[in-house]
Amino acid sequence: TRLGDGAERFLPVEHMDPRTEATTQAIRERVGQASVKGRLRVRDLGGGSVSMLSSTAAASRAQEIRARRVRMDEGIAVLRDNYNSKKWLSGRISAIQSNGVYVGVVEGQDALIPVAEIPNSLKLRGEDGDDGGDKEGFRTSLRAGQQVEFRIVRYSWQSDSFAASMLSYEESVARNRAMRGGDGPMSAPAAAEPLATPAFSKGRLEGSSKRWADMGFSVVDGDIAKELNEWLRGSNAEEDKKTKGKKPVAKAAESERKFIVNFARGMNPKPVGQISVGMKATDKEIKDAAVALVTAEGELKAGQSHKGVIIAK
């Protein structure tokens, strides 16, 4: 939303009144219904966010609002960390733009399907139709709210956004290779997913930064991030210089066998100690070493009766 002073603010879906589903289509309808001549009544929350709720209503629903935001963030995090680029998903189209279509993936998160990742059979030429795309750009037979199947193919940390495809994995690979001017077959694992990163929303980015800060993370701007990256690269280069030329310490080869030696006199054997012999030691050498240990410990003496020496690995 743009306030009277021209400043833009982010209106989270959990702060819309009445309660609104976290999909682009539902949000668009809610804003259209609530606005008067394109204007909404909102309250500044600070930190780049606004709310349609009064301070009293927001306070009474604070726990519900927080729980809903956490649930949406957790759902998005699970998708971000576990999506499979070959797995087909189902969702509704939330918006159609000149660069492609947006489709709902999980609550609070859409994915852009670029024009190049939409089947040719769904692209139109000719006169414009309602909700079919921008006049000067992409046009399609797809409609907002239509259920479609797609694959999540990439997540961008820079814009906190997902890219998707309505093509099969193999067809997407072949089409992207052709766009790059390549020829010949390409194996599926070699697909580079060269999809354009969706443009980020400044309001959404500010809201996302605030949520990360609320969870205890330090959020920095681009200049500070650049300085940190340069410092890290310098530190890594210095560490490489220190370790360059050093030979890795080879793990000592297993060259010995170890045995537990017990001495038996009467009914109960008595532990005496442990012996170590070479890997190629003969049985006689092992026995001699065991007898030598027992003798050195004073357990085996001339003239005494015993039942023998017990050797165990």
Tab-separated table of C-alpha atoms in Angstrom:
chain	number	residue	atom	x	y	z
A	1	THR	CA	0.000	0.000	0.000
A	2	ARG	CA	1.101	3.610	-0.624
A	3	LEU	CA	0.353	6.085	2.146
A	4	GLY	CA	-0.541	9.727	1.741
A	5	ASP	CA	3.079	10.820	2.016
A	6	GLY	CA	4.022	8.509	-0.858
A	7	ALA	CA	5.789	5.973	1.373
A	8	GLU	CA	5.028	2.300	0.646
A	9	ARG	CA	4.038	-0.061	3.444
A	10	PHE	CA	3.447	-3.823	3.580
A	11	LEU	CA	-0.037	-5.050	4.539
A	12	PRO	CA	0.307	-8.666	5.791
A	13	VAL	CA	-2.609	-10.935	5.016
A	14	GLU	CA	-3.063	-11.749	8.704
A	15	HIS	CA	-3.781	-8.038	9.322
A	16	MET	CA	-6.621	-7.875	6.768
A	17	ASP	CA	-10.192	-7.534	7.981
A	18	PRO	CA	-12.283	-9.588	7.680
A	19	ARG	CA	-10.054	-12.681	7.668
A	20	THR	CA	-8.630	-13.323	4.191
A	21	GLU	CA	-7.099	-16.446	2.681
A	22	ALA	CA	-3.392	-16.083	1.889
A	23	THR	CA	-3.748	-16.280	-1.891
A	24	THR	CA	-3.253	-13.500	-4.419
A	25	GLN	CA	-6.768	-13.927	-5.777
A	26	ALA	CA	-8.401	-13.743	-2.333
A	27	ILE	CA	-6.263	-10.765	-1.314
A	28	ARG	CA	-7.109	-8.932	-4.537
A	29	GLU	CA	-10.838	-9.500	-4.002
A	30	ARG	CA	-10.647	-8.435	-0.338
A	31	VAL	CA	-8.769	-5.237	-1.140
A	32	GLY	CA	-11.213	-4.468	-3.956
A	33	GLN	CA	-14.187	-4.938	-1.631
A	34	ALA	CA	-12.685	-2.954	1.246
A	35	SER	CA	-11.303	-0.010	-0.719
A	36	VAL	CA	-13.232	3.154	-1.452
A	37	LYS	CA	-12.108	4.782	-4.702
A	38	GLY	CA	-8.912	2.754	-4.546
A	39	ARG	CA	-8.163	3.665	-0.925
A	40	LEU	CA	-7.922	1.487	2.198
A	41	ARG	CA	-8.196	2.509	5.829
A	42	VAL	CA	-5.012	1.195	7.445
A	43	ARG	CA	-3.078	1.814	10.643
A	44	ASP	CA	0.715	2.177	10.664
A	45	LEU	CA	2.390	-0.557	12.719
A	46	GLY	CA	5.927	0.730	12.247
A	47	GLY	CA	8.738	-1.289	10.750
A	48	GLY	CA	7.311	-0.849	7.244
A	49	SER	CA	3.966	-2.576	7.936
A	50	VAL	CA	0.330	-1.478	8.272
A	51	SER	CA	-2.870	-3.142	9.492
A	52	MET	CA	-6.573	-2.977	8.680
A	53	LEU	CA	-7.303	-3.933	12.307
A	54	SER	CA	-7.881	-1.428	15.078
A	55	SER	CA	-5.371	-1.467	17.919
A	56	THR	CA	-7.971	-3.136	20.158
A	57	ALA	CA	-8.788	-5.849	17.603
A	58	ALA	CA	-5.105	-6.461	16.875
A	59	ALA	CA	-4.352	-6.807	20.610
A	60	SER	CA	-7.203	-9.262	21.166
A	61	ARG	CA	-6.110	-11.365	18.177
A	62	ALA	CA	-2.347	-11.016	18.718
A	63	GLN	CA	-1.819	-14.702	19.506
A	64	GLU	CA	-3.888	-15.825	16.510
A	65	ILE	CA	-2.074	-13.394	14.191
A	66	ARG	CA	1.352	-14.523	15.377
A	67	ALA	CA	0.417	-18.222	15.129
A	68	ARG	CA	-0.852	-17.778	11.582
A	69	ARG	CA	2.315	-15.971	10.475
A	70	VAL	CA	4.514	-18.643	12.070
A	71	ARG	CA	2.472	-21.393	10.386
A	72	MET	CA	2.822	-19.732	6.974
A	73	ASP	CA	6.558	-19.103	7.436
A	74	GLU	CA	7.114	-22.711	8.522
A	75	GLY	CA	5.165	-24.030	5.530
A	76	ILE	CA	7.223	-21.884	3.159
A	77	ALA	CA	10.464	-22.987	4.865
A	78	VAL	CA	9.527	-26.668	4.471
A	79	LEU	CA	8.800	-26.123	0.773
A	80	ARG	CA	12.052	-24.171	0.309
A	81	ASP	CA	14.168	-26.903	1.903
A	82	ASN	CA	12.440	-29.962	0.462
A	83	TYR	CA	10.980	-29.203	-2.978
A	84	ASN	CA	11.611	-31.760	-5.710
A	85	SER	CA	12.019	-30.293	-9.220
A	86	LYS	CA	10.597	-33.484	-10.751
A	87	LYS	CA	7.506	-33.718	-8.525
A	88	TRP	CA	4.167	-32.488	-9.857
A	89	LEU	CA	2.014	-30.281	-7.615
A	90	SER	CA	-1.457	-28.831	-8.011
A	91	GLY	CA	-2.590	-25.275	-7.336
A	92	ARG	CA	-4.758	-22.400	-8.554
A	93	ILE	CA	-3.563	-19.578	-10.785
A	94	SER	CA	-3.494	-16.396	-8.709
A	95	ALA	CA	-2.451	-13.842	-11.326
A	96	ILE	CA	-1.592	-13.539	-15.023
A	97	GLN	CA	1.056	-11.039	-16.098
A	98	SER	CA	3.098	-10.291	-19.190
A	99	ASN	CA	6.057	-12.355	-17.897
A	100	GLY	CA	4.009	-15.450	-17.008
A	101	VAL	CA	1.470	-16.668	-14.489
A	102	TYR	CA	1.583	-16.900	-10.700
A	103	VAL	CA	0.245	-20.013	-9.017
A	104	GLY	CA	-0.496	-20.669	-5.358
A	105	VAL	CA	1.849	-23.244	-3.830
A	106	VAL	CA	1.329	-23.115	-0.055
A	107	GLU	CA	-0.522	-20.630	2.137
A	108	GLY	CA	1.162	-17.265	1.787
A	109	GLN	CA	3.402	-18.215	-1.135
A	110	ASP	CA	2.984	-18.042	-4.914
A	111	ALA	CA	5.394	-19.214	-7.600
A	112	LEU	CA	6.027	-17.615	-10.988
A	113	ILE	CA	5.650	-19.819	-14.057
A	114	PRO	CA	7.594	-17.910	-16.757
A	115	VAL	CA	6.206	-17.760	-20.281
A	116	ALA	CA	8.972	-20.124	-21.464
A	117	GLU	CA	7.758	-22.783	-19.005
A	118	ILE	CA	4.126	-22.752	-20.184
A	119	PRO	CA	3.025	-25.228	-22.907
A	120	ASN	CA	2.568	-23.649	-26.343
A	121	SER	CA	-0.933	-25.080	-26.498
A	122	LEU	CA	-1.975	-22.671	-23.725
A	123	LYS	CA	-0.614	-19.545	-25.442
A	124	LEU	CA	-2.884	-17.369	-27.573
A	125	ARG	CA	-2.470	-14.914	-30.417
A	126	GLY	CA	-4.955	-12.325	-31.563
A	127	GLU	CA	-7.281	-9.962	-29.728
A	128	ASP	CA	-6.969	-9.560	-25.984
A	129	GLY	CA	-9.458	-11.176	-23.667
A	130	ASP	CA	-10.362	-10.542	-20.063
A	131	ASP	CA	-7.720	-11.774	-17.608
A	132	GLY	CA	-5.824	-13.377	-20.469
A	133	GLY	CA	-2.671	-11.298	-20.196
A	134	ASP	CA	-1.319	-7.837	-20.922
A	135	LYS	CA	-2.086	-6.241	-24.274
A	136	GLU	CA	1.543	-5.875	-25.338
A	137	GLY	CA	2.811	-9.095	-23.871
A	138	PHE	CA	2.016	-12.717	-23.125
A	139	ARG	CA	-1.538	-13.976	-23.666
A	140	THR	CA	-2.934	-17.334	-22.605
A	141	SER	CA	-6.112	-19.376	-22.393
A	142	LEU	CA	-5.394	-19.860	-18.692
A	143	ARG	CA	-7.613	-17.928	-16.270
A	144	ALA	CA	-7.169	-16.700	-12.707
A	145	GLY	CA	-8.533	-19.276	-10.281
A	146	GLN	CA	-7.983	-22.173	-12.692
A	147	GLN	CA	-6.483	-25.352	-11.206
A	148	VAL	CA	-3.218	-26.392	-12.889
A	149	GLU	CA	-0.380	-28.843	-12.364
A	150	PHE	CA	3.207	-27.628	-12.147
A	151	ARG	CA	6.687	-28.370	-10.761
A	152	ILE	CA	8.717	-26.127	-8.434
A	153	VAL	CA	12.104	-25.794	-10.145
A	154	ARG	CA	13.978	-23.114	-8.220
A	155	TYR	CA	14.043	-20.913	-5.126
A	156	SER	CA	15.774	-17.525	-5.101
A	157	TRP	CA	17.215	-16.329	-1.792
A	158	GLN	CA	17.721	-12.843	-3.225
A	159	SER	CA	14.031	-12.226	-3.922
A	160	ASP	CA	12.543	-14.841	-1.550
A	161	SER	CA	10.574	-16.312	-4.457
A	162	PHE	CA	9.909	-19.593	-6.244
A	163	ALA	CA	9.946	-20.360	-9.964
A	164	ALA	CA	7.836	-23.163	-11.437
A	165	SER	CA	7.178	-24.962	-14.723
A	166	MET	CA	4.172	-26.545	-16.400
A	167	LEU	CA	6.425	-28.533	-18.732
A	168	SER	CA	7.776	-32.013	-18.104
A	169	TYR	CA	11.317	-32.123	-16.770
A	170	GLU	CA	12.709	-33.409	-20.081
A	171	GLU	CA	10.806	-30.877	-22.208
A	172	SER	CA	11.890	-28.024	-19.932
A	173	VAL	CA	15.532	-29.100	-20.245
A	174	ALA	CA	15.304	-29.314	-24.038
A	175	ARG	CA	13.544	-25.938	-24.368
A	176	ASN	CA	16.022	-24.142	-22.118
A	177	ARG	CA	18.926	-25.636	-24.021
A	178	ALA	CA	17.419	-24.469	-27.310
A	179	MET	CA	16.971	-20.944	-25.885
A	180	ARG	CA	20.699	-20.902	-25.052
A	181	GLY	CA	21.533	-21.905	-28.629
A	182	GLY	CA	22.805	-25.368	-27.725
A	183	ASP	CA	22.355	-28.481	-29.778
A	184	GLY	CA	22.206	-32.181	-29.147
A	185	PRO	CA	20.675	-34.048	-26.217
A	186	MET	CA	21.149	-33.021	-22.606
A	187	SER	CA	20.927	-35.459	-19.742
A	188	ALA	CA	18.329	-34.613	-17.103
A	189	PRO	CA	20.828	-34.170	-14.209
A	190	ALA	CA	22.676	-31.550	-16.276
A	191	ALA	CA	19.685	-29.204	-16.406
A	192	ALA	CA	20.771	-25.798	-15.189
A	193	GLU	CA	17.287	-24.283	-14.634
A	194	PRO	CA	18.143	-20.954	-16.297
A	195	LEU	CA	14.804	-19.364	-15.369
A	196	ALA	CA	14.652	-15.645	-14.755
A	197	THR	CA	14.427	-14.718	-11.090
A	198	PRO	CA	11.077	-13.010	-10.370
A	199	ALA	CA	11.429	-9.354	-9.424
A	200	PHE	CA	11.206	-8.795	-5.682
A	201	SER	CA	8.649	-6.636	-3.963
A	202	LYS	CA	10.179	-3.936	-1.775
A	203	GLY	CA	7.259	-4.082	0.667
A	204	ARG	CA	7.423	-7.856	0.924
A	205	LEU	CA	11.191	-7.741	1.356
A	206	GLU	CA	10.889	-5.270	4.237
A	207	GLY	CA	8.208	-7.394	5.884
A	208	SER	CA	10.320	-10.520	5.444
A	209	SER	CA	13.348	-8.779	6.980
A	210	LYS	CA	11.303	-7.783	10.014
A	211	ARG	CA	10.087	-11.357	10.512
A	212	TRP	CA	13.648	-12.712	10.360
A	213	ALA	CA	14.737	-10.052	12.864
A	214	ASP	CA	11.860	-11.006	15.186
A	215	MET	CA	13.158	-14.591	15.131
A	216	GLY	CA	16.590	-13.470	16.333
A	217	PHE	CA	18.469	-13.154	13.042
A	218	SER	CA	20.611	-10.139	12.186
A	219	VAL	CA	19.341	-8.494	9.001
A	220	VAL	CA	21.783	-6.239	7.128
A	221	ASP	CA	21.508	-4.095	4.013
A	222	GLY	CA	23.283	-4.746	0.719
A	223	ASP	CA	26.350	-2.587	1.460
A	224	ILE	CA	27.068	-4.312	4.768
A	225	ALA	CA	26.468	-7.727	3.203
A	226	LYS	CA	28.980	-6.848	0.472
A	227	GLU	CA	31.591	-5.860	3.068
A	228	LEU	CA	31.008	-9.103	5.010
A	229	ASN	CA	31.372	-11.195	1.862
A	230	GLU	CA	34.606	-9.434	0.921
A	231	TRP	CA	35.973	-9.976	4.438
A	232	LEU	CA	35.019	-13.676	4.309
A	233	ARG	CA	36.674	-14.098	0.916
A	234	GLY	CA	39.837	-12.441	2.266
A	235	SER	CA	39.824	-14.663	5.364
A	236	ASN	CA	39.387	-17.785	3.250
A	237	ALA	CA	42.221	-16.731	0.934
A	238	GLU	CA	44.506	-16.171	3.950
A	239	GLU	CA	43.581	-19.583	5.342
A	240	ASP	CA	44.327	-21.180	1.964
A	241	LYS	CA	47.808	-19.628	1.994
A	242	LYS	CA	48.509	-21.047	5.440
A	243	THR	CA	47.420	-24.547	4.505
A	244	LYS	CA	48.918	-24.558	1.002
A	245	GLY	CA	51.755	-27.026	0.658
A	246	LYS	CA	50.915	-28.901	3.817
A	247	LYS	CA	50.519	-32.585	3.259
A	248	PRO	CA	47.462	-34.164	4.808
A	249	VAL	CA	48.213	-36.438	7.707
A	250	ALA	CA	47.688	-39.957	6.505
A	251	LYS	CA	45.622	-42.167	8.729
A	252	ALA	CA	47.773	-44.763	10.383
A	253	ALA	CA	47.244	-48.137	8.837
A	254	GLU	CA	45.924	-50.873	11.032
A	255	SER	CA	49.104	-52.959	11.556
A	256	GLU	CA	48.468	-54.824	14.792
A	257	ARG	CA	46.178	-57.410	16.322
A	258	LYS	CA	45.288	-57.244	20.000
A	259	PHE	CA	44.376	-60.079	22.379
A	260	ILE	CA	43.104	-60.294	25.955
A	261	VAL	CA	45.099	-62.770	28.062
A	262	ASN	CA	43.541	-64.644	31.012
A	263	PHE	CA	45.314	-67.108	33.314
A	264	ALA	CA	43.323	-70.068	34.577
A	265	ARG	CA	44.089	-71.572	37.988
A	266	GLY	CA	41.235	-73.407	39.687
A	267	MET	CA	37.673	-72.725	38.482
A	268	ASN	CA	37.872	-69.018	37.605
A	269	PRO	CA	40.155	-67.467	34.958
A	270	LYS	CA	41.922	-64.263	35.972
A	271	PRO	CA	42.470	-61.379	33.530
A	272	VAL	CA	46.178	-60.660	33.206
A	273	GLY	CA	46.457	-58.033	30.476
A	274	GLN	CA	46.576	-57.366	26.755
A	275	ILE	CA	49.129	-58.224	24.102
A	276	SER	CA	49.692	-56.636	20.673
A	277	VAL	CA	51.225	-58.599	17.824
A	278	GLY	CA	51.833	-57.943	14.141
A	279	MET	CA	49.155	-58.709	11.587
A	280	LYS	CA	51.261	-61.584	10.206
A	281	ALA	CA	52.165	-63.118	13.592
A	282	THR	CA	51.857	-66.911	13.710
A	283	ASP	CA	49.869	-68.844	16.318
A	284	LYS	CA	53.107	-69.861	18.015
A	285	GLU	CA	54.252	-66.227	18.277
A	286	ILE	CA	50.885	-65.249	19.780
A	287	LYS	CA	51.085	-68.059	22.350
A	288	ASP	CA	54.692	-67.209	23.237
A	289	ALA	CA	53.726	-63.554	23.782
A	290	ALA	CA	50.818	-64.574	26.019
A	291	VAL	CA	53.005	-66.913	28.110
A	292	ALA	CA	55.670	-64.217	28.402
A	293	LEU	CA	53.051	-61.756	29.715
A	294	VAL	CA	51.695	-64.217	32.271
A	295	THR	CA	55.220	-65.063	33.423
A	296	ALA	CA	56.174	-61.389	33.701
A	297	GLU	CA	53.091	-60.786	35.857
A	298	GLY	CA	54.187	-63.590	38.237
A	299	GLU	CA	51.224	-65.825	37.548
A	300	LEU	CA	53.137	-68.704	35.924
A	301	LYS	CA	55.835	-70.244	38.106
A	302	ALA	CA	57.701	-73.532	38.075
A	303	GLY	CA	56.219	-76.195	40.340
A	304	GLN	CA	52.725	-74.654	40.428
A	305	SER	CA	49.660	-76.392	39.014
A	306	HIS	CA	47.440	-74.470	36.553
A	307	LYS	CA	44.917	-75.057	33.782
A	308	GLY	CA	46.542	-72.922	31.111
A	309	VAL	CA	46.508	-69.540	29.460
A	310	ILE	CA	43.341	-68.309	27.693
A	311	ILE	CA	43.786	-65.973	24.723
A	312	ALA	CA	40.845	-64.058	23.256
A	313	LYS	CA	40.556	-61.272	20.665
